[in-house]
Amino acid sequence: MEFLLILSREHPKIPYSEVKAVLDVECNNYNVKYQKDGIMVVSSDEDVGEILVNRLAYAHEVSKLLFMTNIENLKDKILKVDWDSILGQTFAVRVKRINSEISSREMEVKIGGIIDRLSSSKVNLENPESFVRVVFNDSKVFFGIRIGKINKKHFNIAKPHKRPFFHPSSLDPKIARCMVNLARVKKGEKILDPFCGAGGVLIEAGMIGIKVIGCDIDKKMVKGAIENLKYFGIKDFKVFQEDARKIKLKEKVDAIVTDPPYGISTSTKGEELSKLYYEFLLSAKDNLKDNGILCMASPHFVDIDKIIGKTKFKILERYEIRLHKSLTRIINVLKKFNEKGEN
Ligand SMILES: C[S@@+](CC[C@H](N)C(=O)[O-])C[C@H]1O[C@@H](n2cnc3c(N)ncnc32)[C@H](O)[C@@H]1O
């Protein structure tokens, strides 16, 4: 199956990496066929369309790809499609253009007219059964049938200040969800957030059916995280008060996703944080399965390479997100070697 994705362009790399991470965990085999200007085409051996819609944060829409062509061959391609076998009783065409001079509105009318003549399905712009998604990017044209739109409403109502328990240190739900995805865990598997704060990561993991365990050194945060998890209807969770460096879980988790404190203070120059992070990584190793992923945010002034040098983790991916003039957040995707130290 082939999928056409329209991704967010908030970051140059993260949206593509998030898609690949979800495919890594949900498919045996996949190929990226196109990746440019927020447009991605992937082929996979599994029907992961709905899963992508439900899981992705940095995306707008997922469609089943019908074909990919160039402007010169467009009409021929449209004529060759058996539209009756694809469309419901009614349809609408939606055109998106990126680096293209065409007029979206004119194209919608033109393409809609051709499909209308070729099929028994009728145009309905208000409430169509099928959405024909068309993307013009440079000289390329992509046609798909929309599977679903990403639930923007959730990422809005789950913002830290809209939850029953608010704390300013809490992550925006989009980056929290993306970090969960980068940790490559499936529905039903288990993650740990040992610096859980108000529960930003736990909520996003719980929303996609992942079992969550969280702890925080601060009792107030533990209470707040539980309140927030309940508010979002998440049932499969365990949250308790503990120091992240001292956790001893009975069963190892599939992944760890966390946003530790940044302790922004020029006087420490990040040295104390390095110690906290190092001690946390030692404990993380004991609570994480072999080959499991630790997706961890950190401030730019902490040298994660130096810290992981002495642990059983190796770096897989790293992304920079500039928060403001003096703070860049780094998203580190680390993998635990197995106990024998092999990759
Ligand atoms: C940046 S906040 C986490 C925010 C959280 N990811 C969210 O989205 O709500 C860091 C949290 O780490 C907690 N913390 C600090 N030191 C800790 C330690 N040694 N063990 C566990 N939690 C700790 C703080 O109380 C704080 O709630």
GROMACS .gro file of C-alpha atoms and ligand atoms in nm:
model
  370
    1MET     CA    1   0.000   0.000   0.000
    2GLU     CA    2   0.113   0.353  -0.066
    3PHE     CA    3   0.035   0.655   0.148
    4LEU     CA    4   0.047   1.027   0.076
    5LEU     CA    5   0.115   1.241   0.381
    6ILE     CA    6   0.089   1.615   0.423
    7LEU     CA    7   0.315   1.704   0.712
    8SER     CA    8   0.362   2.008   0.929
    9ARG     CA    9   0.655   2.227   0.829
   10GLU     CA   10   0.721   2.352   1.181
   11HIS     CA   11   1.058   2.175   1.183
   12PRO     CA   12   1.281   2.072   0.891
   13LYS     CA   13   1.340   1.712   1.006
   14ILE     CA   14   1.116   1.603   1.294
   15PRO     CA   15   0.789   1.551   1.097
   16TYR     CA   16   0.959   1.309   0.854
   17SER     CA   17   1.140   1.129   1.137
   18GLU     CA   18   0.817   1.089   1.330
   19VAL     CA   19   0.654   0.914   1.033
   20LYS     CA   20   0.955   0.683   0.991
   21ALA     CA   21   0.955   0.600   1.363
   22VAL     CA   22   0.586   0.499   1.352
   23LEU     CA   23   0.652   0.289   1.041
   24ASP     CA   24   0.956   0.129   1.210
   25VAL     CA   25   0.731  -0.003   1.484
   26GLU     CA   26   0.414  -0.079   1.285
   27CYS     CA   27   0.548  -0.236   0.960
   28ASN     CA   28   0.794  -0.509   0.872
   29ASN     CA   29   0.891  -0.332   0.555
   30TYR     CA   30   0.846   0.017   0.419
   31ASN     CA   31   1.002   0.251   0.166
   32VAL     CA   32   1.009   0.628   0.151
   33LYS     CA   33   0.938   0.716  -0.212
   34TYR     CA   34   0.919   1.094  -0.183
   35GLN     CA   35   1.008   1.343   0.087
   36LYS     CA   36   1.010   1.715   0.014
   37ASP     CA   37   0.840   2.038   0.122
   38GLY     CA   38   0.630   1.859   0.386
   39ILE     CA   39   0.503   1.600   0.138
   40MET     CA   40   0.587   1.238   0.193
   41VAL     CA   41   0.500   0.923  -0.001
   42VAL     CA   42   0.566   0.588   0.165
   43SER     CA   43   0.492   0.232   0.062
   44SER     CA   44   0.444  -0.032   0.328
   45ASP     CA   45   0.352  -0.397   0.363
   46GLU     CA   46   0.084  -0.313   0.622
   47ASP     CA   47  -0.230  -0.101   0.606
   48VAL     CA   48  -0.108   0.160   0.853
   49GLY     CA   49  -0.321   0.452   0.731
   50GLU     CA   50  -0.546   0.476   1.037
   51ILE     CA   51  -0.254   0.418   1.273
   52LEU     CA   52  -0.066   0.710   1.117
   53VAL     CA   53  -0.374   0.933   1.151
   54ASN     CA   54  -0.417   0.837   1.517
   55ARG     CA   55  -0.054   0.863   1.619
   56LEU     CA   56   0.117   1.147   1.433
   57ALA     CA   57   0.156   1.492   1.584
   58TYR     CA   58   0.353   1.683   1.319
   59ALA     CA   59   0.118   1.602   1.032
   60HIS     CA   60  -0.203   1.734   0.880
   61GLU     CA   61  -0.350   1.454   0.676
   62VAL     CA   62  -0.297   1.098   0.552
   63SER     CA   63  -0.430   0.968   0.220
   64LYS     CA   64  -0.411   0.644   0.030
   65LEU     CA   65  -0.199   0.726  -0.276
   66LEU     CA   66  -0.371   0.670  -0.611
   67PHE     CA   67  -0.085   0.784  -0.832
   68MET     CA   68   0.211   1.017  -0.860
   69THR     CA   69   0.276   1.190  -1.194
   70ASN     CA   70   0.387   1.515  -1.356
   71ILE     CA   71   0.170   1.797  -1.487
   72GLU     CA   72   0.204   1.693  -1.856
   73ASN     CA   73   0.064   1.342  -1.791
   74LEU     CA   74  -0.198   1.445  -1.540
   75LYS     CA   75  -0.509   1.422  -1.758
   76ASP     CA   76  -0.412   1.080  -1.898
   77LYS     CA   77  -0.361   0.950  -1.546
   78ILE     CA   78  -0.699   1.078  -1.424
   79LEU     CA   79  -0.871   0.915  -1.723
   80LYS     CA   80  -0.716   0.576  -1.643
   81VAL     CA   81  -0.850   0.556  -1.286
   82ASP     CA   82  -1.162   0.346  -1.222
   83TRP     CA   83  -1.324   0.617  -1.008
   84ASP     CA   84  -1.643   0.421  -0.940
   85SER     CA   85  -1.444   0.153  -0.760
   86ILE     CA   86  -1.276   0.415  -0.540
   87LEU     CA   87  -1.531   0.686  -0.460
   88GLY     CA   88  -1.840   0.681  -0.241
   89GLN     CA   89  -2.169   0.829  -0.359
   90THR     CA   90  -2.033   1.182  -0.328
   91PHE     CA   91  -1.688   1.340  -0.349
   92ALA     CA   92  -1.495   1.665  -0.328
   93VAL     CA   93  -1.153   1.751  -0.467
   94ARG     CA   94  -0.908   1.939  -0.246
   95VAL     CA   95  -0.594   2.081  -0.404
   96LYS     CA   96  -0.283   2.188  -0.216
   97ARG     CA   97   0.001   2.360  -0.394
   98ILE     CA   98   0.355   2.392  -0.265
   99ASN     CA   99   0.614   2.560  -0.489
  100SER     CA  100   0.368   2.558  -0.775
  101GLU     CA  101   0.208   2.841  -0.971
  102ILE     CA  102  -0.126   2.670  -1.039
  103SER     CA  103  -0.450   2.808  -0.892
  104SER     CA  104  -0.586   2.562  -0.635
  105ARG     CA  105  -0.944   2.675  -0.684
  106GLU     CA  106  -0.931   2.648  -1.064
  107MET     CA  107  -0.771   2.304  -1.040
  108GLU     CA  108  -1.035   2.182  -0.795
  109VAL     CA  109  -1.309   2.282  -1.040
  110LYS     CA  110  -1.127   2.136  -1.341
  111ILE     CA  111  -1.033   1.803  -1.179
  112GLY     CA  112  -1.373   1.776  -1.009
  113GLY     CA  113  -1.540   1.823  -1.348
  114ILE     CA  114  -1.335   1.547  -1.512
  115ILE     CA  115  -1.399   1.298  -1.229
  116ASP     CA  116  -1.768   1.391  -1.228
  117ARG     CA  117  -1.792   1.295  -1.596
  118LEU     CA  118  -1.595   0.972  -1.545
  119SER     CA  119  -1.789   0.837  -1.246
  120SER     CA  120  -2.139   0.801  -1.107
  121SER     CA  121  -2.026   0.973  -0.786
  122LYS     CA  122  -2.158   1.329  -0.747
  123VAL     CA  123  -1.976   1.642  -0.633
  124ASN     CA  124  -2.068   1.747  -0.279
  125LEU     CA  125  -1.854   2.021  -0.131
  126GLU     CA  126  -2.035   2.034   0.205
  127ASN     CA  127  -2.026   1.676   0.326
  128PRO     CA  128  -1.864   1.442   0.074
  129GLU     CA  129  -1.820   1.072   0.136
  130SER     CA  130  -1.478   1.075  -0.034
  131PHE     CA  131  -1.209   1.341  -0.044
  132VAL     CA  132  -0.982   1.334  -0.346
  133ARG     CA  133  -0.659   1.490  -0.222
  134VAL     CA  134  -0.439   1.645  -0.490
  135VAL     CA  135  -0.096   1.795  -0.422
  136PHE     CA  136   0.102   2.000  -0.672
  137ASN     CA  137   0.466   2.021  -0.568
  138ASP     CA  138   0.716   2.164  -0.821
  139SER     CA  139   0.635   1.976  -1.142
  140LYS     CA  140   0.501   1.671  -0.956
  141VAL     CA  141   0.136   1.592  -0.890
  142PHE     CA  142   0.008   1.347  -0.628
  143PHE     CA  143  -0.345   1.204  -0.614
  144GLY     CA  144  -0.489   1.029  -0.311
  145ILE     CA  145  -0.808   0.944  -0.125
  146ARG     CA  146  -0.808   1.093   0.221
  147ILE     CA  147  -0.800   0.841   0.505
  148GLY     CA  148  -0.815   1.100   0.780
  149LYS     CA  149  -0.704   1.430   0.923
  150ILE     CA  150  -0.487   1.456   1.232
  151ASN     CA  151  -0.693   1.548   1.540
  152LYS     CA  152  -0.583   1.911   1.585
  153LYS     CA  153  -0.851   1.959   1.849
  154HIS     CA  154  -0.678   1.718   2.085
  155PHE     CA  155  -0.344   1.898   2.054
  156ASN     CA  156  -0.526   2.219   2.136
  157ILE     CA  157  -0.729   2.104   2.438
  158ALA     CA  158  -0.432   1.913   2.581
  159LYS     CA  159  -0.213   2.224   2.599
  160PRO     CA  160  -0.062   2.264   2.948
  161HIS     CA  161  -0.273   2.566   3.050
  162LYS     CA  162  -0.598   2.392   2.949
  163ARG     CA  163  -0.548   2.086   3.171
  164PRO     CA  164  -0.700   2.070   3.522
  165PHE     CA  165  -0.350   2.071   3.676
  166PHE     CA  166  -0.123   2.329   3.518
  167HIS     CA  167   0.251   2.363   3.551
  168PRO     CA  168   0.456   2.591   3.324
  169SER     CA  169   0.732   2.331   3.283
  170SER     CA  170   0.498   2.093   3.101
  171LEU     CA  171   0.564   1.999   2.739
  172ASP     CA  172   0.341   2.102   2.454
  173PRO     CA  173   0.133   1.795   2.359
  174LYS     CA  174   0.267   1.788   2.002
  175ILE     CA  175   0.630   1.750   2.100
  176ALA     CA  176   0.532   1.510   2.380
  177ARG     CA  177   0.341   1.289   2.132
  178CYS     CA  178   0.626   1.308   1.883
  179MET     CA  179   0.877   1.199   2.149
  180VAL     CA  180   0.655   0.901   2.231
  181ASN     CA  181   0.649   0.813   1.861
  182LEU     CA  182   1.027   0.852   1.828
  183ALA     CA  183   1.058   0.594   2.109
  184ARG     CA  184   0.905   0.333   1.875
  185VAL     CA  185   0.654   0.164   2.105
  186LYS     CA  186   0.336  -0.013   2.005
  187LYS     CA  187  -0.010   0.006   2.153
  188GLY     CA  188  -0.019  -0.222   2.461
  189GLU     CA  189   0.353  -0.183   2.531
  190LYS     CA  190   0.484   0.008   2.830
  191ILE     CA  191   0.675   0.333   2.872
  192LEU     CA  192   0.824   0.508   3.172
  193ASP     CA  193   0.860   0.883   3.230
  194PRO     CA  194   1.074   0.919   3.542
  195PHE     CA  195   1.053   1.303   3.546
  196CYS     CA  196   0.681   1.304   3.469
  197GLY     CA  197   0.591   1.653   3.596
  198ALA     CA  198   0.230   1.739   3.507
  199GLY     CA  199   0.209   1.426   3.289
  200GLY     CA  200   0.253   1.576   2.940
  201VAL     CA  201   0.432   1.268   2.803
  202LEU     CA  202   0.214   1.019   2.992
  203ILE     CA  203  -0.108   1.173   2.855
  204GLU     CA  204   0.014   1.153   2.495
  205ALA     CA  205   0.133   0.794   2.530
  206GLY     CA  206  -0.189   0.694   2.707
  207MET     CA  207  -0.398   0.853   2.430
  208ILE     CA  208  -0.254   0.607   2.178
  209GLY     CA  209  -0.303   0.301   2.397
  210ILE     CA  210   0.043   0.273   2.550
  211LYS     CA  211   0.062   0.168   2.916
  212VAL     CA  212   0.229   0.438   3.121
  213ILE     CA  213   0.438   0.452   3.436
  214GLY     CA  214   0.551   0.786   3.572
  215CYS     CA  215   0.725   0.924   3.874
  216ASP     CA  216   0.838   1.261   3.999
  217ILE     CA  217   1.037   1.369   4.302
  218ASP     CA  218   0.771   1.630   4.382
  219LYS     CA  219   0.451   1.503   4.546
  220LYS     CA  220   0.249   1.795   4.407
  221MET     CA  221   0.345   1.692   4.053
  222VAL     CA  222   0.249   1.330   4.116
  223LYS     CA  223  -0.097   1.438   4.231
  224GLY     CA  224  -0.130   1.676   3.936
  225ALA     CA  225  -0.021   1.418   3.679
  226ILE     CA  226  -0.280   1.170   3.813
  227GLU     CA  227  -0.550   1.437   3.793
  228ASN     CA  228  -0.454   1.517   3.433
  229LEU     CA  229  -0.441   1.151   3.326
  230LYS     CA  230  -0.788   1.088   3.469
  231TYR     CA  231  -0.920   1.401   3.294
  232PHE     CA  232  -0.810   1.259   2.958
  233GLY     CA  233  -0.974   0.924   3.033
  234ILE     CA  234  -0.648   0.731   3.063
  235LYS     CA  235  -0.688   0.424   3.280
  236ASP     CA  236  -0.376   0.214   3.237
  237PHE     CA  237  -0.129   0.417   3.441
  238LYS     CA  238   0.087   0.401   3.751
  239VAL     CA  239   0.228   0.726   3.892
  240PHE     CA  240   0.423   0.755   4.216
  241GLN     CA  241   0.669   0.974   4.402
  242GLU     CA  242   1.032   0.875   4.349
  243ASP     CA  243   1.372   1.009   4.254
  244ALA     CA  244   1.440   0.921   3.889
  245ARG     CA  245   1.786   0.800   3.991
  246LYS     CA  246   1.648   0.546   4.236
  247ILE     CA  247   1.364   0.378   4.048
  248LYS     CA  248   1.362   0.000   4.058
  249LEU     CA  249   1.075  -0.138   3.851
  250LYS     CA  250   0.977  -0.503   3.891
  251GLU     CA  251   0.945  -0.539   3.514
  252LYS     CA  252   1.154  -0.358   3.254
  253VAL     CA  253   0.972  -0.116   3.022
  254ASP     CA  254   0.977  -0.109   2.641
  255ALA     CA  255   1.088   0.255   2.626
  256ILE     CA  256   1.160   0.559   2.838
  257VAL     CA  257   1.037   0.901   2.725
  258THR     CA  258   1.124   1.199   2.938
  259ASP     CA  259   1.189   1.570   2.971
  260PRO     CA  260   1.414   1.616   3.275
  261PRO     CA  261   1.461   1.952   3.447
  262TYR     CA  262   1.685   2.199   3.265
  263GLY     CA  263   1.783   2.384   3.585
  264ILE     CA  264   1.866   2.695   3.391
  265SER     CA  265   2.132   2.871   3.591
  266THR     CA  266   2.446   3.016   3.440
  267SER     CA  267   2.630   2.968   3.770
  268THR     CA  268   2.622   2.588   3.748
  269LYS     CA  269   2.719   2.591   3.375
  270GLY     CA  270   2.523   2.269   3.343
  271GLU     CA  271   2.762   2.074   3.564
  272GLU     CA  272   2.509   1.967   3.825
  273LEU     CA  273   2.264   1.878   3.553
  274SER     CA  274   2.525   1.656   3.391
  275LYS     CA  275   2.556   1.466   3.717
  276LEU     CA  276   2.176   1.429   3.749
  277TYR     CA  277   2.149   1.313   3.387
  278TYR     CA  278   2.435   1.066   3.423
  279GLU     CA  279   2.290   0.912   3.739
  280PHE     CA  280   1.948   0.898   3.575
  281LEU     CA  281   2.094   0.717   3.272
  282LEU     CA  282   2.249   0.454   3.499
  283SER     CA  283   1.909   0.386   3.656
  284ALA     CA  284   1.736   0.404   3.313
  285LYS     CA  285   1.960   0.124   3.190
  286ASP     CA  286   1.833  -0.105   3.469
  287ASN     CA  287   1.466  -0.032   3.398
  288LEU     CA  288   1.473  -0.051   3.018
  289LYS     CA  289   1.467  -0.365   2.802
  290ASP     CA  290   1.772  -0.440   2.587
  291ASN     CA  291   1.755  -0.251   2.256
  292GLY     CA  292   1.483  -0.030   2.406
  293ILE     CA  293   1.477   0.340   2.325
  294LEU     CA  294   1.520   0.632   2.558
  295CYS     CA  295   1.384   0.950   2.405
  296MET     CA  296   1.505   1.234   2.620
  297ALA     CA  297   1.489   1.610   2.589
  298SER     CA  298   1.781   1.817   2.713
  299PRO     CA  299   1.894   2.179   2.700
  300HIS     CA  300   2.164   2.269   2.445
  301PHE     CA  301   2.419   2.348   2.717
  302VAL     CA  302   2.437   1.992   2.852
  303ASP     CA  303   2.683   1.774   2.659
  304ILE     CA  304   2.482   1.452   2.619
  305ASP     CA  305   2.756   1.285   2.409
  306LYS     CA  306   2.999   1.318   2.696
  307ILE     CA  307   2.744   1.180   2.943
  308ILE     CA  308   2.634   0.879   2.738
  309GLY     CA  309   2.996   0.790   2.667
  310LYS     CA  310   3.011   0.621   3.005
  311THR     CA  311   2.674   0.441   2.982
  312LYS     CA  312   2.514   0.160   2.782
  313PHE     CA  313   2.339   0.400   2.546
  314LYS     CA  314   2.426   0.507   2.194
  315ILE     CA  315   2.275   0.795   2.003
  316LEU     CA  316   2.041   0.713   1.712
  317GLU     CA  317   1.896   1.052   1.625
  318ARG     CA  318   1.915   1.408   1.752
  319TYR     CA  319   1.699   1.714   1.676
  320GLU     CA  320   1.728   2.076   1.778
  321ILE     CA  321   1.422   2.286   1.861
  322ARG     CA  322   1.491   2.652   1.928
  323LEU     CA  323   1.265   2.769   2.212
  324HIS     CA  324   1.399   3.123   2.247
  325LYS     CA  325   1.717   3.325   2.208
  326SER     CA  326   1.896   3.158   2.497
  327LEU     CA  327   1.748   2.808   2.497
  328THR     CA  328   1.745   2.533   2.239
  329ARG     CA  329   1.584   2.203   2.331
  330ILE     CA  330   1.759   1.892   2.203
  331ILE     CA  331   1.555   1.578   2.144
  332ASN     CA  332   1.791   1.283   2.189
  333VAL     CA  333   1.686   0.939   2.067
  334LEU     CA  334   1.912   0.691   2.243
  335LYS     CA  335   1.921   0.313   2.221
  336LYS     CA  336   2.029   0.079   2.496
  337PHE     CA  337   2.280  -0.184   2.388
  338ASN     CA  338   2.204  -0.532   2.512
  339GLU     CA  339   2.366  -0.646   2.834
  340LYS     CA  340   2.666  -0.796   2.652
  341GLY     CA  341   2.740  -0.453   2.513
  342GLU     CA  342   2.652  -0.553   2.154
  343ASN     CA  343   2.445  -0.329   1.927
  344LIG     C1  344   1.052   1.961   3.284
  344LIG     S1  345   0.957   1.893   3.411
  344LIG     C2  346   0.875   1.759   3.329
  344LIG     C3  347   0.759   1.802   3.249
  344LIG     C4  348   0.677   1.688   3.194
  344LIG     N1  349   0.747   1.619   3.087
  344LIG     C5  350   0.544   1.739   3.142
  344LIG     O1  351   0.527   1.749   3.019
  344LIG     O2  352   0.456   1.770   3.222
  344LIG     C6  353   1.076   1.812   3.509
  344LIG     C7  354   1.021   1.743   3.632
  344LIG     O3  355   1.128   1.668   3.692
  344LIG     C8  356   1.105   1.664   3.832
  344LIG     N2  357   1.233   1.626   3.896
  344LIG     C9  358   1.342   1.701   3.924
  344LIG     N3  359   1.440   1.624   3.977
  344LIG    C10  360   1.392   1.498   3.983
  344LIG    C11  361   1.444   1.373   4.024
  344LIG     N4  362   1.568   1.361   4.071
  344LIG     N5  363   1.367   1.263   4.012
  344LIG    C12  364   1.241   1.271   3.964
  344LIG     N6  365   1.184   1.387   3.925
  344LIG    C13  366   1.259   1.498   3.932
  344LIG    C14  367   1.053   1.802   3.867
  344LIG     O4  368   0.977   1.798   3.986
  344LIG    C15  369   0.969   1.834   3.742
  344LIG     O5  370   0.834   1.805   3.765
   0.00000   0.00000   0.00000
